Coordinates of C-alpha atoms and ligand atoms in Angstrom, one line a residue:
X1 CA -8.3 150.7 48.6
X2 CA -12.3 151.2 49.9
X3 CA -14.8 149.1 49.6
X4 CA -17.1 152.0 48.8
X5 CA -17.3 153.0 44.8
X6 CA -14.8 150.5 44.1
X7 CA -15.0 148.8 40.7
X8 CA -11.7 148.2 40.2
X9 CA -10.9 146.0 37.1
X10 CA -13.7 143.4 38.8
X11 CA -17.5 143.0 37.7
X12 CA -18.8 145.8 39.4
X13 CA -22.4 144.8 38.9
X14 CA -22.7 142.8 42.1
X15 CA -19.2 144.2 44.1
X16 CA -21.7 146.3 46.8
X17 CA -20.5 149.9 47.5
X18 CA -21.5 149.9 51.4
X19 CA -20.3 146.3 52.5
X20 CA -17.0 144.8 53.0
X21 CA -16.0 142.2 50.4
X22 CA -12.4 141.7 50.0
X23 CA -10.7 143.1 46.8
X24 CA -10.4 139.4 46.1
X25 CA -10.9 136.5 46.9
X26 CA -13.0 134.4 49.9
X27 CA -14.2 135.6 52.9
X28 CA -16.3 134.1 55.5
X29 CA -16.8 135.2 59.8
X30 CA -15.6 138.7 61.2
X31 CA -12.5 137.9 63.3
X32 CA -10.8 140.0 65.9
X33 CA -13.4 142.9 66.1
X34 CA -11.7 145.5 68.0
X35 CA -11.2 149.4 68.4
X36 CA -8.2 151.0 68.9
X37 CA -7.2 154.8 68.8
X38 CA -9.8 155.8 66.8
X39 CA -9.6 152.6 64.2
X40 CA -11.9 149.8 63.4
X41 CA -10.3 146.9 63.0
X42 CA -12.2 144.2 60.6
X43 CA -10.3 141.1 60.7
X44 CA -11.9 138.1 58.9
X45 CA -11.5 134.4 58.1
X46 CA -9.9 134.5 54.1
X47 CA -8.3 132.9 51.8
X48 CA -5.4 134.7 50.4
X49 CA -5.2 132.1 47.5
X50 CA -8.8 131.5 46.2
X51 CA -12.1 132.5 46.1
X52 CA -13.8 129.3 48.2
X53 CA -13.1 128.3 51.4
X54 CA -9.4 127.1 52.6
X55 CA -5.7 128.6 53.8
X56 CA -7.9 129.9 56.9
X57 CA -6.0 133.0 57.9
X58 CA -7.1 136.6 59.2
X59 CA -7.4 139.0 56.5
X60 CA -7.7 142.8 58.1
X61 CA -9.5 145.9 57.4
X62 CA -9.9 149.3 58.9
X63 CA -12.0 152.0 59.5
X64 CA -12.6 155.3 61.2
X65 CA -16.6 155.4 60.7
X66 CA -17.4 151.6 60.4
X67 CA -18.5 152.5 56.3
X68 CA -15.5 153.2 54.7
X69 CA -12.9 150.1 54.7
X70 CA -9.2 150.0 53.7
X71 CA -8.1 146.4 53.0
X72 CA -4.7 146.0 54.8
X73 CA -2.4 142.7 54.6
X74 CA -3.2 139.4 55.5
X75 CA -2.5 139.5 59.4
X76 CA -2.7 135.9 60.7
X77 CA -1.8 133.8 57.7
X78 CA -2.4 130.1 58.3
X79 CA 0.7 127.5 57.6
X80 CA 1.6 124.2 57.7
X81 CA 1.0 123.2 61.1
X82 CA -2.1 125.4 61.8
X83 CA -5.1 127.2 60.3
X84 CA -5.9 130.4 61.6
X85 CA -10.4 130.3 62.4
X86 CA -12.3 132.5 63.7
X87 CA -11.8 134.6 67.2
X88 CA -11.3 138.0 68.7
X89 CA -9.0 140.5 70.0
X90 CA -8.7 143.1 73.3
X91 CA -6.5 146.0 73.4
X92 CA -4.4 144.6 76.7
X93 CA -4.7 147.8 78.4
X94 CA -2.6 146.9 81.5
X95 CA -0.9 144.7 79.9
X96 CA -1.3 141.4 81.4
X97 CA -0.1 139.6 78.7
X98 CA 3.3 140.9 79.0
X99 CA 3.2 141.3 75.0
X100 CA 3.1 144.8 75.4
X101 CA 6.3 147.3 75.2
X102 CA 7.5 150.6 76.5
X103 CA 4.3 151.7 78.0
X104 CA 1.7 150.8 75.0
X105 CA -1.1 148.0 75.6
X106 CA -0.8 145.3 73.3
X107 CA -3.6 143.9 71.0
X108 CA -4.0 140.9 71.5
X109 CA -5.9 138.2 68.9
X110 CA -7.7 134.7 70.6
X111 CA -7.8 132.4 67.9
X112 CA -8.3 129.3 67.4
X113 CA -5.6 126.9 65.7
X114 CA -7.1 124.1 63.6
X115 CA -4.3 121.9 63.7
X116 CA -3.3 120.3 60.1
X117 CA -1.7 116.5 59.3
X118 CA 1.6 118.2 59.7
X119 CA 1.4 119.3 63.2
X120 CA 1.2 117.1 66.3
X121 CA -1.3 117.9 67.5
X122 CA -3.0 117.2 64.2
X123 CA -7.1 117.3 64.0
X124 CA -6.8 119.4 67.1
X125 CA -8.7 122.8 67.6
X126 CA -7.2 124.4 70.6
X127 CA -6.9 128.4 71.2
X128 CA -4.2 130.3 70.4
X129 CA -2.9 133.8 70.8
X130 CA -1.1 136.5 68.4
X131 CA -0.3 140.0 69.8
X132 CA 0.1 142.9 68.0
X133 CA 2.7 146.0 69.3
X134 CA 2.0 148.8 66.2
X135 CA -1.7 148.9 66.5
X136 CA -2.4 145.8 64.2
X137 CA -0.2 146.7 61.4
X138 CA 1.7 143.5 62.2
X139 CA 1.5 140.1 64.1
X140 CA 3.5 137.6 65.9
X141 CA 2.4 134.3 67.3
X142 CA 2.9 133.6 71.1
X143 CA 5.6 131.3 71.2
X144 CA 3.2 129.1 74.4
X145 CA 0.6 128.1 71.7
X146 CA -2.1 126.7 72.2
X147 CA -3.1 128.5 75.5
X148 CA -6.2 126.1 75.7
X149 CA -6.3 122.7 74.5
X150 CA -8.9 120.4 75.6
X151 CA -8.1 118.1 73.4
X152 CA -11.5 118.4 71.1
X153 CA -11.7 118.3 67.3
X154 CA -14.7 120.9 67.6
X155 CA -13.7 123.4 70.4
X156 CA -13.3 126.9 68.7
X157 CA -13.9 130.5 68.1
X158 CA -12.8 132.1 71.3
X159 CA -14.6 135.6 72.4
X160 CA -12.9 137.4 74.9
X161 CA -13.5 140.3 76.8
X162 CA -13.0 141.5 80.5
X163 CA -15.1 141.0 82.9
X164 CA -15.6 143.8 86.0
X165 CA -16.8 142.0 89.3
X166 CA -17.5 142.0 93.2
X167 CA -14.4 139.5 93.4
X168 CA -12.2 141.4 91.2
X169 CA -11.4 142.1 87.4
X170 CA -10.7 138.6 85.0
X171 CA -11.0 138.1 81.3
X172 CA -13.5 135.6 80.2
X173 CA -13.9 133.4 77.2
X174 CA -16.9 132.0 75.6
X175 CA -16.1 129.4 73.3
X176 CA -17.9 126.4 71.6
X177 CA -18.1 122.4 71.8
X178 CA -19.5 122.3 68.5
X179 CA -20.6 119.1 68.0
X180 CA -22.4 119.1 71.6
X181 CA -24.0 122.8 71.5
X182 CA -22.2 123.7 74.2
X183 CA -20.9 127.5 74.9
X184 CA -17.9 126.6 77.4
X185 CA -16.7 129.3 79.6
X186 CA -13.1 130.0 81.0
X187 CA -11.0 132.6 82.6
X188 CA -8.0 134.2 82.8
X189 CA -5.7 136.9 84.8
X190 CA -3.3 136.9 82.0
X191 CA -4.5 136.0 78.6
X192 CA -2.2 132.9 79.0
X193 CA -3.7 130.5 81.4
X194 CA -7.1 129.3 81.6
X195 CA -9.5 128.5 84.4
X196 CA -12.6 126.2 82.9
X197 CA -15.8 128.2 84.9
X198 CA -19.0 126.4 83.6
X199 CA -20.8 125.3 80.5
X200 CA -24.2 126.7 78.2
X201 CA -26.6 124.2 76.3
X202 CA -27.5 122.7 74.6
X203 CA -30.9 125.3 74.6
X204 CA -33.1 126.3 72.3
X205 CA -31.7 125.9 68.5
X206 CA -29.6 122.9 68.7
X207 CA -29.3 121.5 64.9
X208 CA -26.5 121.9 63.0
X209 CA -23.1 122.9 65.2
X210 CA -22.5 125.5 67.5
X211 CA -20.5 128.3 66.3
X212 CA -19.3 131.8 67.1
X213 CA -20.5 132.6 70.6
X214 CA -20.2 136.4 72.1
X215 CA -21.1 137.2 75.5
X216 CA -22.4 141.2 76.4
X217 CA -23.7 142.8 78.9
X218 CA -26.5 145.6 77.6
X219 CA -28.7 148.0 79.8
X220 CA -32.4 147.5 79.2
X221 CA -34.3 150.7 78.2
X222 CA -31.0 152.2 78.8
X223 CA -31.6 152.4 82.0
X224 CA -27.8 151.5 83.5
X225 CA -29.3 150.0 87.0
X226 CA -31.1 147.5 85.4
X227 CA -29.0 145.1 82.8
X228 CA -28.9 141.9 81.1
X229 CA -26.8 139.9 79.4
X230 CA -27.2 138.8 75.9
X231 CA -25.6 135.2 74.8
X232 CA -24.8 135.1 71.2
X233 CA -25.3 131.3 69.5
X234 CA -24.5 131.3 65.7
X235 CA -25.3 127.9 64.5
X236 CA -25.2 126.0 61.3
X237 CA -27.1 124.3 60.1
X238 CA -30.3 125.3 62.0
X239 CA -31.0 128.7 61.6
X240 CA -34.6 130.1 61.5
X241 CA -34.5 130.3 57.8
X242 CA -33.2 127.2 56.8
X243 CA -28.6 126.9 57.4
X244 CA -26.9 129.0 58.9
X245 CA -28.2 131.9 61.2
X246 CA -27.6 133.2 65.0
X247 CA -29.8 133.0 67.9
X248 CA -29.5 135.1 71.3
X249 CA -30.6 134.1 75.2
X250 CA -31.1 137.1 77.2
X251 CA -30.4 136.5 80.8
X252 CA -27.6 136.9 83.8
X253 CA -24.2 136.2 84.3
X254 CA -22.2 136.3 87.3
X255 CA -18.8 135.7 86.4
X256 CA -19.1 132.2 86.3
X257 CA -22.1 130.9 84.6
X258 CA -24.8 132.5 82.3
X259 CA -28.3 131.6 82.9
X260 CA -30.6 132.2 80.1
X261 CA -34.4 133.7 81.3
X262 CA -35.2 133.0 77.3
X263 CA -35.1 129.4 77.1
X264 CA -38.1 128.0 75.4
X265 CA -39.6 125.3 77.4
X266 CA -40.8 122.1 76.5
X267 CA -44.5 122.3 75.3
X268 CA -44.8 125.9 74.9
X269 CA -46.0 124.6 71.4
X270 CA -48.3 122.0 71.2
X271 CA -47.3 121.1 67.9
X272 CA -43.1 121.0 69.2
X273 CA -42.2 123.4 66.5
X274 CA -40.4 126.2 68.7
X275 CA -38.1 127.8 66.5
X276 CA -40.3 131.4 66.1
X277 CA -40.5 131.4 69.8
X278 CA -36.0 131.7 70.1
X279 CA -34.6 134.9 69.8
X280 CA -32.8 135.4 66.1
X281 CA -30.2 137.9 65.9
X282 CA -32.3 137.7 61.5
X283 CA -35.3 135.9 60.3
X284 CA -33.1 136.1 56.7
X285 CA -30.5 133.8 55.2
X286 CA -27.5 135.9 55.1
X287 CA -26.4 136.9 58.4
X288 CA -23.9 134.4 60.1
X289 CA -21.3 134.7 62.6
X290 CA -22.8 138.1 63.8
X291 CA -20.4 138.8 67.2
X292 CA -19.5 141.9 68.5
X293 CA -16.7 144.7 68.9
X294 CA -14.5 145.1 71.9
X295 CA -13.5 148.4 73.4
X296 CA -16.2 150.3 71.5
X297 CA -16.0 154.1 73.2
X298 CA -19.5 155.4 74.5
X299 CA -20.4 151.9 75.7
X300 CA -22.0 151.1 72.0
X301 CA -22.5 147.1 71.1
X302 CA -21.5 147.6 67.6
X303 CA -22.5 143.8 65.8
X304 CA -21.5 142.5 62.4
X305 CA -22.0 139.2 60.1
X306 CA -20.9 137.4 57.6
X307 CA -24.2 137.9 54.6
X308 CA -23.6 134.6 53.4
X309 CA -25.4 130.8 54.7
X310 CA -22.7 128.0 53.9
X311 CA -25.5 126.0 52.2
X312 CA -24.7 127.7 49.2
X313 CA -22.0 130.3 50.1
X314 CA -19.3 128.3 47.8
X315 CA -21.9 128.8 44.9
X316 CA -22.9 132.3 44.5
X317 CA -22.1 134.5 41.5
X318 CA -18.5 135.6 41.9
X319 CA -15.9 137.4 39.4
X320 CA -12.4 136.9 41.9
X321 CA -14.2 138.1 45.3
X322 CA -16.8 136.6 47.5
X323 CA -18.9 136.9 50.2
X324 CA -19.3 140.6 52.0
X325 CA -20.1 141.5 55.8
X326 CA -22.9 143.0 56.5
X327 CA -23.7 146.7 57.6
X328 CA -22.3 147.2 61.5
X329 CA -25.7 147.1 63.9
X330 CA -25.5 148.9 66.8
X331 CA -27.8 146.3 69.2
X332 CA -30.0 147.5 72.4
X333 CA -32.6 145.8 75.0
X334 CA -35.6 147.7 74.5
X335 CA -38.9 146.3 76.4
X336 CA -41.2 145.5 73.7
X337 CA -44.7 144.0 73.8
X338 CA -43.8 143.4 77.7
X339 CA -40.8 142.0 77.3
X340 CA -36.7 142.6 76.7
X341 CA -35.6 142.1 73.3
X342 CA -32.6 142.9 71.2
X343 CA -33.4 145.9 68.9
X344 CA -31.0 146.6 65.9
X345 CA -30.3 149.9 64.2
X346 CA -27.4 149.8 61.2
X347 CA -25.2 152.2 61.1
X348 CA -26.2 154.2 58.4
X349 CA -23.9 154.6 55.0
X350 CA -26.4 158.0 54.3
X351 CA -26.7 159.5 58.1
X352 CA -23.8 162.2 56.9
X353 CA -24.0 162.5 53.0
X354 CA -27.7 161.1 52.3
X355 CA -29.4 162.8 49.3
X356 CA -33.2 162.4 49.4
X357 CA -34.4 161.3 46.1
X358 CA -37.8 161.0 46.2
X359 CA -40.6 161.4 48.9
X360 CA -44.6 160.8 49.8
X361 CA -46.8 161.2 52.0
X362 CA -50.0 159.5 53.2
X363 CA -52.1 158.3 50.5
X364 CA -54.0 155.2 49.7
X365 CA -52.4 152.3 48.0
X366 CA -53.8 151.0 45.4
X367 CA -54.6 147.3 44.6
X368 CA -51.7 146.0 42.5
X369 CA -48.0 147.9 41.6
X370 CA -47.4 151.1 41.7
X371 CA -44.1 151.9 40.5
X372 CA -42.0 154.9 41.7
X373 CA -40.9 157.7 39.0
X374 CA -37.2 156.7 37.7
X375 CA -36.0 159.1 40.2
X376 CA -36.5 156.8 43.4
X377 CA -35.0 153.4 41.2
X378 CA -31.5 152.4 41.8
X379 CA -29.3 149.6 43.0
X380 CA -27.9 151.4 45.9
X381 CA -30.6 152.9 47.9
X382 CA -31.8 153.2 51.5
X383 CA -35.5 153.0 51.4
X384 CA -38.3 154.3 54.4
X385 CA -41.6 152.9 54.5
X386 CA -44.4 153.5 57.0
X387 CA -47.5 151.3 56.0
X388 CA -51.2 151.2 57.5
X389 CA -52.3 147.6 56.5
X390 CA -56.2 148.5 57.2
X391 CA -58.2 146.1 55.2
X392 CA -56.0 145.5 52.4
X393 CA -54.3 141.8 52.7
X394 CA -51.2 142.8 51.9
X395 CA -49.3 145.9 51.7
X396 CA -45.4 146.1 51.0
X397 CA -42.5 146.8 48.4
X398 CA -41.4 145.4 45.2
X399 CA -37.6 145.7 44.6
X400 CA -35.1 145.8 42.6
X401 CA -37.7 145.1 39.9
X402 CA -37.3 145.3 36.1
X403 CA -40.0 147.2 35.3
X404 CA -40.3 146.9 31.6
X405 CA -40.5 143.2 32.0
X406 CA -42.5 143.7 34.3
X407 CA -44.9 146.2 32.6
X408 CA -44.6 144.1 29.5
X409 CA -44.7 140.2 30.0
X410 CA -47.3 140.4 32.6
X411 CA -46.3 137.3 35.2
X412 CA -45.0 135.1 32.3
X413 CA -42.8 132.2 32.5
X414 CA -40.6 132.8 35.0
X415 CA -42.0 136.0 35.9
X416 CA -40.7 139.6 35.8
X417 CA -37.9 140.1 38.3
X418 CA -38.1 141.4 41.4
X419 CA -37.5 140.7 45.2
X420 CA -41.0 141.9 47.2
X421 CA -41.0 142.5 50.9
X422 CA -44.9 142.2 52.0
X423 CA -46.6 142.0 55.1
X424 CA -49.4 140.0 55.4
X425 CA -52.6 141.1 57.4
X426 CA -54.2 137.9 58.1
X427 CA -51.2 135.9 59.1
X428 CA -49.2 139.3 60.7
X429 CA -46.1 138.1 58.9
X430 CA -43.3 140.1 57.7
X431 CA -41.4 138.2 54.0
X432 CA -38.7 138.6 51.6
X433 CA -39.7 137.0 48.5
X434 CA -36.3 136.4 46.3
X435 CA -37.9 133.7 44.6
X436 CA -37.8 135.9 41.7
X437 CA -34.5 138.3 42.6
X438 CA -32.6 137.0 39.2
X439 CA -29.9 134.9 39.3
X440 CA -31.5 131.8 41.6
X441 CA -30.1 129.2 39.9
X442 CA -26.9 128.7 41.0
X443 CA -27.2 126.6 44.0
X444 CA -30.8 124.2 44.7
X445 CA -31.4 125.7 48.6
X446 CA -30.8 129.6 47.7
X447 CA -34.3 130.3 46.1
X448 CA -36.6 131.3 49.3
X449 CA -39.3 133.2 51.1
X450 CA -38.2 134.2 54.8
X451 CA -40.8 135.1 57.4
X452 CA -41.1 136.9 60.5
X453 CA -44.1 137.8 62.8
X454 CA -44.0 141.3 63.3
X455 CA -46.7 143.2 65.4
X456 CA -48.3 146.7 64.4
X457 CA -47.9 149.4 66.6
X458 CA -51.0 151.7 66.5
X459 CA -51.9 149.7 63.0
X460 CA -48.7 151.0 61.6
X461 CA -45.6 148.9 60.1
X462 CA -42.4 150.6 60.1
X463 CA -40.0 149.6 57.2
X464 CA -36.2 150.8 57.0
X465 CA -34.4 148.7 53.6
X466 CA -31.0 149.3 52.5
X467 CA -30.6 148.1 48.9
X468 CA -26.9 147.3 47.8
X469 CA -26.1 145.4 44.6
X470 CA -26.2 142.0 45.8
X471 CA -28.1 142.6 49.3
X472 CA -31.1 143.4 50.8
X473 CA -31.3 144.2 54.6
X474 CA -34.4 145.3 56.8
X475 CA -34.7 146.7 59.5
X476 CA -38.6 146.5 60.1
X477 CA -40.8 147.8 63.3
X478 CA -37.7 150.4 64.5
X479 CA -35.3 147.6 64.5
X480 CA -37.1 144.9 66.3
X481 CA -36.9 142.7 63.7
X482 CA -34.8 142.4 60.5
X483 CA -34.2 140.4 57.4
X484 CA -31.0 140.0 55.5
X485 CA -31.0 138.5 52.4
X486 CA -28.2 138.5 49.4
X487 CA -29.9 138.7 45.6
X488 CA -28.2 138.4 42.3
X489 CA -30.2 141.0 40.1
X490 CA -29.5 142.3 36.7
X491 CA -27.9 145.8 37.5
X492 CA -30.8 147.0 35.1
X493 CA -33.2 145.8 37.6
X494 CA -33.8 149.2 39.7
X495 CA -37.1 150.0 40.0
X496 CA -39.0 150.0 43.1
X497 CA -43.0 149.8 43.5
X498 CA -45.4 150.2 46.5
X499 CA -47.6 146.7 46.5
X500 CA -51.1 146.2 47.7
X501 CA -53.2 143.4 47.7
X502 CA -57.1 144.6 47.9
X503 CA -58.4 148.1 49.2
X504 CA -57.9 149.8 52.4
X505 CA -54.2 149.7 53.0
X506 CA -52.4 153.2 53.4
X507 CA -49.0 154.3 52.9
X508 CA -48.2 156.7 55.5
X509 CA -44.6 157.9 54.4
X510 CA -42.0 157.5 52.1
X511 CA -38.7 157.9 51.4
X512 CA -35.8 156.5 48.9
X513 CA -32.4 158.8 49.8
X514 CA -29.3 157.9 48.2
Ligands
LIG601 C1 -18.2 129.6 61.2 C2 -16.9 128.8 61.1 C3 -16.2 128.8 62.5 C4 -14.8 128.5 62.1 C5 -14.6 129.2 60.8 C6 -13.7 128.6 59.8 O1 -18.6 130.0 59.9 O2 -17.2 127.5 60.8 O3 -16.7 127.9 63.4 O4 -13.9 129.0 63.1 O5 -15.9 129.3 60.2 O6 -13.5 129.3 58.7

């Protein structure tokens, strides 16, 4: 089974063709992100048995090129005792743990058990381990579970990697206290016992609860003398666009504490509201429980999320599967506007087997829609757009549009559909307009606009959109900021138009491949 052209016997209108959705049933965070002789491993919190939330276990998927998925079994189902949320895994190259066998590293899964009624330790989270001999084909729970119990309803979703110091090598794990905002950090020689080093937060965003914390260490400008490290805080409710979303901190960390040099201070703002001024791993709706995989070769940080918001992830349009990841984002520190910042690029579903399908060059836009011949319409597209605003008060792109409707009804009740991505000149903001995407009604908080300030360089916005049938992601200004939104279209809602507000804007280049 792959996730790309599959149709199966399911509604195939919204089932995407380059994201991960399970061939059935719910899905929610990426688990255990590791690679491992030249596989991908996608595990992810599921539910073997239904298509909402519950029976938390690890489903599992694979890759060699982080595009092309192959469901595999269920690999950590939950039971009665225990439900298996969210975590990570290592390949146990020197075999610490002991799990390994005749001279292959182990992998190794950190998760954390969510202890039911039936157990003892009932209303517990406390982190667990699984380990894996035949490269994550199968699983067996460590008989010493929990390895980390701090006796907390809220502590969870362990990420563990190893750490490489003056003082020697150790794994480390970030984890969360929830409830208090807190990243809490341990360590370990062995996987198996756990040394508590030192507590993050509450910083920053700090509604909602703490959730799915990463840890990295990244080189700035790639320049490998000169590093940072980036804290990854998903959080719930709380994000920048309204429930669930992830921030970052970029700072230092010295094998026992982090210490974030991007903490907003009190006042910076006179009128308190700080939240544009954190760093948001997406100024969209639908990219939670972004962390990162382990043991990636060639030193890549290879990110992805869950593109769903758990305001209304229960509720959207579903025919026996829901939810999908995102595309995998490879993330860097690049000095922008004076200053570090996390820069995404997706790996691309078209960088091998793209075929262009449509293509111009600079010209004037002109005030109102103009729609692209039927060639560059589609439901599965990756779209380039290089924009010079000028005078015009708005310049951008009109999606997944029906165009007769559009052409024909004028703005009538309800207006045509269509998701538009606009900048705007005067207020320098960057939104996604799914107001009007098509199926908006199924849940009271999913209708919205999401914004992001996003400077021109040279007077020029750079615009990189990959369309899939229920998802919009952008990658805007080379990846320094992006936007990922889910939309519920008709599939006969393909066409795509250049928009313009006034005279004076330009359209420097563009291109739909698919
Ligand atoms: C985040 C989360 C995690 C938890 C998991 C349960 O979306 O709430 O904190 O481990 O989902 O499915």
């Amino acid at each position: 089974m792959t996730s790309l052209n599959t149709t199966a016997e399911l509604d195939c209108r919204y089932r995407p063709k380059w994201h991960y959705a399970a061939e059935r049933n719910w899905l929610n965070d990426p688990n255990g992100l590791v690679y491992s002789n030249g596989v991908y491993h996608l595990f992810y919190q599921h539910n073997p048995q239904g298509s909402v939330w519950g029976n938390m276990s690890w489903g599992h998927a694979t890759s060699a090129d982080l595009l092309h998925w192959d469901e595999q079994p269920v690999a950590i189902p939950c039971d009665e005792q225990e439900a298996i949320f969210s975590g990570s895994a290592v390949v146990d190259i020197h075999n610490t743990s002991g799990f390994g066998a005749g001279g292959v590293p182990p992998l190794v899964a950190i998760y954390t058990s969510a202890y039911s009624p039936a157990s003892p330790l009932a209303g517990r989270q406390a982190q667990s381990l699984a380990y894996s001999t035949d490269d994550g084909a199968t699983w067996t729970k460590y008989a010493g579970n929990p390895v980390l119990d701090r006796a907390s309803a809220d502590f969870r979703d362990p990420k563990v990697f190893w750490y490489d110091g003056e003082a020697g090598g150790y794994w480390v794990m970030v984890a969360v206290e929830a409830l208090n905002h807190e990243v809490v950090l341990y360590k370990s020689a062995d996987l198996k016992s756990w040394e508590y080093l030192s507590t993050f937060g509450p910083a920053n965003a700090t509604d909602g609860v703490w959730e799915c914390p990463d840890l990295f260490e990244l080189p700035v400008d790639g320049d490998a003398r000169n590093t940072r490290w980036v804290l990854v805080v998903n959080l719930s409710p709380g994000g920048i666009a309204g429930g669930s979303g992830g921030q970052y901190f970029i700072g230092t960390f010295d094998g026992v504490a982090f210490r974030s040099e991007t903490t907003v201070t009190e006042g910076l703002q006179a009128d308190g509201d700080r939240m544009a001024d954190y760093g948001w791993l997406d100024w969209g709706r639908d990219y939670y429980a972004a962390v990162s995989f382990s043991n990636v070769p060639g030193g890549r940080r290879l990110m992805i999320g869950w593109m769903n918001n758990w305001q209304y992830a229960a509720a959207t349009p579903s025919d026996g599967w829901r939810s999908a990841m995102s595309l995998v984002r490879e993330v860097r520190l690049e000095t922008r506007g004076g200053r570090a910042a996390l820069v995404q690029e997706a790996v691309d579903p078209l960088e091998a087997a793209g075929t262009e399908l449509f293509a111009l060059g600079r010209q004037e836009l002109a005030d109102g829609v103009t729609w692209l011949p039927a060639d560059a319409s589609g439901d599965v597209l990756r779209i380039d757009a290089e924009f010079r605003p000028g005078a015009a008060s708005r310049v951008g792109l009109v999606l997944r549009a029906d165009r007769e409707v559009g052409e024909s009804a004028g703005e009538s009740v309800g207006g045509p559909e269509r998701t538009v991505l606009a900048y705007d000149s005067v207020s320098g903001e960057l939104s996604l307009d799914r107001t009007a995407s098509g199926n908006v009604g199924f849940h009271e908080a999913f209708s919205s606009v999401e914004r992001v300030a996003v400077p021109l360089v040279d007077g020029r916005l750079r615009l990189r959109v990959f369309l899939d049938r229920c998802s919009v992601e952008v990658f805007a200004q080379n990846g320094l900021a992006t936007i990922t939104d889910q939309v519920f279209p008709a599939g006969s809602s393909t066409a795509v138009g250049l928009l313009a507000e006034g005279d004076g804007g330009t359209l420097v280049s563009l291109t739909v491949t698919g």
